[in-house]
Amino acid sequence: MGSTAVDTDVPSRERILRAAVDIIASEGEAALRLADVAAAAGVALSLTTHYFRTRDHLVAEALAERFAGLVRDDLRRIARLVRAGDAVAFRTGLSRLTADVLDRRRAEQRLIRIAAIGGGLGRPELATRLGEETASLLDELSIVVRAAQDAGLVRADLDPRALATFIQAYSLGMVVADLDVRSSSRGELQAVIDAFMDCVGTD
């Protein structure tokens, strides 16, 4: 493994987790060794096992982190649109975000998330972490949806968590289009999603 500069301003636990995510992304889960993670993070091996009891624990945390992927960035984008409080800018921004979600470059992120879910079968620690990560992401999005409802940007008669769940489901569910050899065009898919957004928005 090549040597890289270590950002010592980042807490050790986060550096260890980032290093594990990077190793899994570049070499695969089977290649992850605690000693390599410690070296990449610039910490002692004992600190790695202090924060992450076992290799399996570290793998579960790293896969959960990868599972979140771009979702947190998308949540921040939606929150900024809600804070702006302008209905036209909100709809336009959501349409742009939808275009980004539909972009083929997101296909790999969706497959990473699907692989993590599949990897949780028979691995209780990973399944638990993915469940916690999913609940956390839905909590965050539910707060944003509620703020959009309070601002009059989204219908207030819809349950915020149910709407957040649907939004996350359609985003992850685009893996179906990624795999479909006869998929509708991105423009056609965007038109359907935009039509849905119009239905949940306020006039």
mmCIF file of C-alpha atoms in Angstrom:
data_model
loop_
_atom_site.group_PDB
_atom_site.id
_atom_site.type_symbol
_atom_site.label_atom_id
_atom_site.label_comp_id
_atom_site.label_asym_id
_atom_site.label_seq_id
_atom_site.Cartn_x
_atom_site.Cartn_y
_atom_site.Cartn_z
ATOM 1 C CA MET A 1 0.000 0.000 0.000
ATOM 2 C CA GLY A 2 1.227 3.478 -0.823
ATOM 3 C CA SER A 3 1.936 6.038 1.849
ATOM 4 C CA THR A 4 -0.260 9.123 2.054
ATOM 5 C CA ALA A 5 -0.233 12.182 4.255
ATOM 6 C CA VAL A 6 -2.333 11.812 7.389
ATOM 7 C CA ASP A 7 -4.561 14.705 8.485
ATOM 8 C CA THR A 8 -3.844 14.807 12.204
ATOM 9 C CA ASP A 9 -6.594 17.417 12.738
ATOM 10 C CA VAL A 10 -9.147 14.671 12.067
ATOM 11 C CA PRO A 11 -9.965 12.571 15.161
ATOM 12 C CA SER A 12 -8.263 9.169 15.221
ATOM 13 C CA ARG A 13 -11.523 7.185 15.082
ATOM 14 C CA GLU A 14 -12.616 9.035 11.957
ATOM 15 C CA ARG A 15 -9.197 8.571 10.303
ATOM 16 C CA ILE A 16 -9.348 4.835 11.026
ATOM 17 C CA LEU A 17 -12.852 4.598 9.580
ATOM 18 C CA ARG A 18 -11.892 6.600 6.481
ATOM 19 C CA ALA A 19 -8.853 4.382 5.930
ATOM 20 C CA ALA A 20 -11.008 1.251 6.193
ATOM 21 C CA VAL A 21 -13.559 2.681 3.745
ATOM 22 C CA ASP A 22 -10.767 3.553 1.298
ATOM 23 C CA ILE A 23 -9.210 0.074 1.515
ATOM 24 C CA ILE A 24 -12.574 -1.628 0.969
ATOM 25 C CA ALA A 25 -13.325 0.695 -1.959
ATOM 26 C CA SER A 26 -9.992 0.086 -3.670
ATOM 27 C CA GLU A 27 -9.145 -3.507 -2.761
ATOM 28 C CA GLY A 28 -12.323 -5.119 -1.449
ATOM 29 C CA GLU A 29 -13.433 -6.253 1.980
ATOM 30 C CA ALA A 30 -11.291 -9.412 1.926
ATOM 31 C CA ALA A 31 -8.120 -7.295 1.623
ATOM 32 C CA LEU A 32 -8.808 -5.291 4.784
ATOM 33 C CA ARG A 33 -6.210 -5.957 7.481
ATOM 34 C CA LEU A 34 -6.200 -4.038 10.753
ATOM 35 C CA ALA A 35 -2.458 -3.377 10.470
ATOM 36 C CA ASP A 36 -2.929 -1.796 7.022
ATOM 37 C CA VAL A 37 -5.797 0.328 8.299
ATOM 38 C CA ALA A 38 -3.722 1.532 11.256
ATOM 39 C CA ALA A 39 -0.798 2.388 8.982
ATOM 40 C CA ALA A 40 -3.033 4.267 6.516
ATOM 41 C CA ALA A 41 -4.680 6.180 9.367
ATOM 42 C CA GLY A 42 -1.345 6.993 10.988
ATOM 43 C CA VAL A 43 -2.269 5.402 14.315
ATOM 44 C CA ALA A 44 -1.055 2.492 16.432
ATOM 45 C CA LEU A 45 -2.734 -0.856 15.837
ATOM 46 C CA SER A 46 -3.859 -0.844 19.481
ATOM 47 C CA LEU A 47 -5.837 2.359 18.842
ATOM 48 C CA THR A 48 -7.635 0.666 15.960
ATOM 49 C CA THR A 49 -8.767 -2.154 18.225
ATOM 50 C CA HIS A 50 -9.612 0.354 20.950
ATOM 51 C CA TYR A 51 -12.187 2.059 18.715
ATOM 52 C CA PHE A 52 -13.209 -1.033 16.735
ATOM 53 C CA ARG A 53 -13.105 -4.180 18.860
ATOM 54 C CA THR A 54 -12.583 -6.610 15.999
ATOM 55 C CA ARG A 55 -11.974 -6.652 12.274
ATOM 56 C CA ASP A 56 -15.648 -7.583 11.776
ATOM 57 C CA HIS A 57 -16.717 -4.566 13.831
ATOM 58 C CA LEU A 58 -14.531 -2.263 11.726
ATOM 59 C CA VAL A 59 -15.815 -3.819 8.493
ATOM 60 C CA ALA A 60 -19.424 -3.353 9.643
ATOM 61 C CA GLU A 61 -18.771 0.302 10.470
ATOM 62 C CA ALA A 62 -16.953 0.916 7.174
ATOM 63 C CA LEU A 63 -19.677 -0.755 5.112
ATOM 64 C CA ALA A 64 -22.330 1.236 6.965
ATOM 65 C CA GLU A 65 -20.383 4.411 6.169
ATOM 66 C CA ARG A 66 -20.179 3.449 2.492
ATOM 67 C CA PHE A 67 -23.877 2.568 2.575
ATOM 68 C CA ALA A 68 -24.689 6.180 3.457
ATOM 69 C CA GLY A 69 -22.670 7.253 0.422
ATOM 70 C CA LEU A 70 -23.991 10.364 -1.223
ATOM 71 C CA VAL A 71 -27.230 10.334 0.753
ATOM 72 C CA ARG A 72 -25.979 12.769 3.384
ATOM 73 C CA ASP A 73 -24.808 15.192 0.689
ATOM 74 C CA ASP A 74 -28.243 14.969 -0.936
ATOM 75 C CA LEU A 75 -29.896 15.640 2.426
ATOM 76 C CA ARG A 76 -27.789 18.761 2.888
ATOM 77 C CA ARG A 77 -28.774 19.966 -0.586
ATOM 78 C CA ILE A 78 -32.475 19.469 0.148
ATOM 79 C CA ALA A 79 -32.128 21.240 3.510
ATOM 80 C CA ARG A 80 -30.524 24.259 1.788
ATOM 81 C CA LEU A 81 -33.420 24.391 -0.682
ATOM 82 C CA VAL A 82 -35.941 24.300 2.170
ATOM 83 C CA ARG A 83 -34.131 27.043 4.082
ATOM 84 C CA ALA A 84 -34.315 29.276 1.015
ATOM 85 C CA GLY A 85 -38.105 29.048 1.371
ATOM 86 C CA ASP A 86 -38.857 29.847 -2.270
ATOM 87 C CA ALA A 87 -41.277 27.407 -3.931
ATOM 88 C CA VAL A 88 -39.923 27.871 -7.466
ATOM 89 C CA ALA A 89 -36.292 27.511 -6.360
ATOM 90 C CA PHE A 90 -37.287 24.476 -4.263
ATOM 91 C CA ARG A 91 -38.909 22.693 -7.216
ATOM 92 C CA THR A 92 -36.067 23.632 -9.567
ATOM 93 C CA GLY A 93 -33.485 22.439 -7.062
ATOM 94 C CA LEU A 94 -35.301 19.137 -6.520
ATOM 95 C CA SER A 95 -35.426 18.611 -10.274
ATOM 96 C CA ARG A 96 -31.653 19.181 -10.488
ATOM 97 C CA LEU A 97 -31.110 16.778 -7.596
ATOM 98 C CA THR A 98 -33.264 14.192 -9.373
ATOM 99 C CA ALA A 99 -31.109 14.568 -12.489
ATOM 100 C CA ASP A 100 -28.032 13.924 -10.351
ATOM 101 C CA VAL A 101 -29.654 10.859 -8.750
ATOM 102 C CA LEU A 102 -30.476 9.499 -12.206
ATOM 103 C CA ASP A 103 -26.962 10.109 -13.512
ATOM 104 C CA ARG A 104 -25.222 6.863 -14.505
ATOM 105 C CA ARG A 105 -22.285 7.801 -12.274
ATOM 106 C CA ARG A 106 -24.585 7.160 -9.305
ATOM 107 C CA ALA A 107 -25.096 3.550 -10.412
ATOM 108 C CA GLU A 108 -21.946 2.425 -8.602
ATOM 109 C CA GLN A 109 -23.114 4.080 -5.377
ATOM 110 C CA ARG A 110 -26.461 2.317 -5.617
ATOM 111 C CA LEU A 111 -24.763 -1.027 -6.215
ATOM 112 C CA ILE A 112 -22.492 -0.427 -3.205
ATOM 113 C CA ARG A 113 -25.586 0.139 -1.072
ATOM 114 C CA ILE A 114 -27.326 -2.971 -2.449
ATOM 115 C CA ALA A 115 -24.157 -5.047 -1.877
ATOM 116 C CA ALA A 116 -23.978 -3.808 1.716
ATOM 117 C CA ILE A 117 -27.585 -4.862 2.284
ATOM 118 C CA GLY A 118 -26.849 -8.294 0.811
ATOM 119 C CA GLY A 119 -23.694 -8.504 2.912
ATOM 120 C CA GLY A 120 -25.793 -8.072 6.023
ATOM 121 C CA LEU A 121 -27.463 -11.443 5.501
ATOM 122 C CA GLY A 122 -26.071 -13.799 8.132
ATOM 123 C CA ARG A 123 -23.973 -11.009 9.668
ATOM 124 C CA PRO A 124 -26.004 -9.601 12.551
ATOM 125 C CA GLU A 125 -23.528 -6.841 13.429
ATOM 126 C CA LEU A 126 -23.563 -5.483 9.874
ATOM 127 C CA ALA A 127 -27.347 -5.849 9.566
ATOM 128 C CA THR A 128 -27.785 -3.918 12.815
ATOM 129 C CA ARG A 129 -25.433 -1.125 11.680
ATOM 130 C CA LEU A 130 -27.217 -0.819 8.330
ATOM 131 C CA GLY A 131 -30.547 -0.629 10.152
ATOM 132 C CA GLU A 132 -29.204 2.080 12.445
ATOM 133 C CA GLU A 133 -27.730 3.999 9.516
ATOM 134 C CA THR A 134 -30.997 3.768 7.588
ATOM 135 C CA ALA A 135 -32.998 4.986 10.597
ATOM 136 C CA SER A 136 -30.569 7.874 11.110
ATOM 137 C CA LEU A 137 -30.799 8.953 7.458
ATOM 138 C CA LEU A 138 -34.595 8.751 7.595
ATOM 139 C CA ASP A 139 -34.617 10.760 10.839
ATOM 140 C CA GLU A 140 -32.588 13.508 9.146
ATOM 141 C CA LEU A 141 -34.728 13.523 6.012
ATOM 142 C CA SER A 142 -37.946 13.492 8.073
ATOM 143 C CA ILE A 143 -36.804 16.682 9.802
ATOM 144 C CA VAL A 144 -36.131 18.292 6.426
ATOM 145 C CA VAL A 145 -39.522 17.151 5.097
ATOM 146 C CA ARG A 146 -41.263 18.579 8.195
ATOM 147 C CA ALA A 147 -39.438 21.890 7.655
ATOM 148 C CA ALA A 148 -40.585 21.886 4.016
ATOM 149 C CA GLN A 149 -44.150 21.271 5.204
ATOM 150 C CA ASP A 150 -43.895 24.093 7.737
ATOM 151 C CA ALA A 151 -42.604 26.389 4.977
ATOM 152 C CA GLY A 152 -45.573 25.478 2.763
ATOM 153 C CA LEU A 153 -43.365 23.747 0.182
ATOM 154 C CA VAL A 154 -44.733 20.221 0.681
ATOM 155 C CA ARG A 155 -48.229 18.998 1.499
ATOM 156 C CA ALA A 156 -48.718 18.991 5.245
ATOM 157 C CA ASP A 157 -51.192 16.101 5.220
ATOM 158 C CA LEU A 158 -48.456 13.561 4.418
ATOM 159 C CA ASP A 159 -46.509 11.811 7.165
ATOM 160 C CA PRO A 160 -42.948 13.210 7.048
ATOM 161 C CA ARG A 161 -41.256 9.861 7.744
ATOM 162 C CA ALA A 162 -43.392 8.021 5.189
ATOM 163 C CA LEU A 163 -42.481 10.651 2.588
ATOM 164 C CA ALA A 164 -38.810 10.440 3.597
ATOM 165 C CA THR A 165 -38.978 6.657 3.245
ATOM 166 C CA PHE A 166 -40.477 6.934 -0.227
ATOM 167 C CA ILE A 167 -37.811 9.433 -1.337
ATOM 168 C CA GLN A 168 -35.024 7.154 -0.110
ATOM 169 C CA ALA A 169 -36.702 4.128 -1.684
ATOM 170 C CA TYR A 170 -37.002 5.677 -5.133
ATOM 171 C CA SER A 171 -33.402 6.887 -5.002
ATOM 172 C CA LEU A 172 -32.032 3.462 -4.060
ATOM 173 C CA GLY A 173 -34.588 1.719 -6.263
ATOM 174 C CA MET A 174 -33.097 3.336 -9.366
ATOM 175 C CA VAL A 175 -30.736 0.352 -9.317
ATOM 176 C CA VAL A 176 -33.571 -1.344 -11.245
ATOM 177 C CA ALA A 177 -33.077 1.157 -14.096
ATOM 178 C CA ASP A 178 -29.296 0.724 -13.820
ATOM 179 C CA LEU A 179 -29.695 -3.027 -14.403
ATOM 180 C CA ASP A 180 -32.496 -2.840 -16.990
ATOM 181 C CA VAL A 181 -31.062 -3.446 -20.466
ATOM 182 C CA ARG A 182 -34.188 -1.808 -21.935
ATOM 183 C CA SER A 183 -34.532 0.991 -19.384
ATOM 184 C CA SER A 184 -36.591 4.095 -20.008
ATOM 185 C CA SER A 185 -34.497 7.127 -20.814
ATOM 186 C CA ARG A 186 -33.240 9.311 -17.982
ATOM 187 C CA GLY A 187 -35.494 12.073 -19.274
ATOM 188 C CA GLU A 188 -38.556 9.808 -19.097
ATOM 189 C CA LEU A 189 -37.654 8.684 -15.583
ATOM 190 C CA GLN A 190 -37.094 12.291 -14.527
ATOM 191 C CA ALA A 191 -40.526 13.259 -15.904
ATOM 192 C CA VAL A 192 -42.188 10.590 -13.752
ATOM 193 C CA ILE A 193 -40.299 11.648 -10.613
ATOM 194 C CA ASP A 194 -40.975 15.339 -11.275
ATOM 195 C CA ALA A 195 -44.675 14.510 -11.687
ATOM 196 C CA PHE A 196 -44.627 12.802 -8.298
ATOM 197 C CA MET A 197 -42.897 15.823 -6.753
ATOM 198 C CA ASP A 198 -45.632 18.033 -8.211
ATOM 199 C CA CYS A 199 -48.225 15.834 -6.491
ATOM 200 C CA VAL A 200 -46.659 16.225 -3.043
ATOM 201 C CA GLY A 201 -45.871 19.900 -3.443
ATOM 202 C CA THR A 202 -48.221 22.735 -2.621
ATOM 203 C CA ASP A 203 -49.644 25.109 -5.200
#
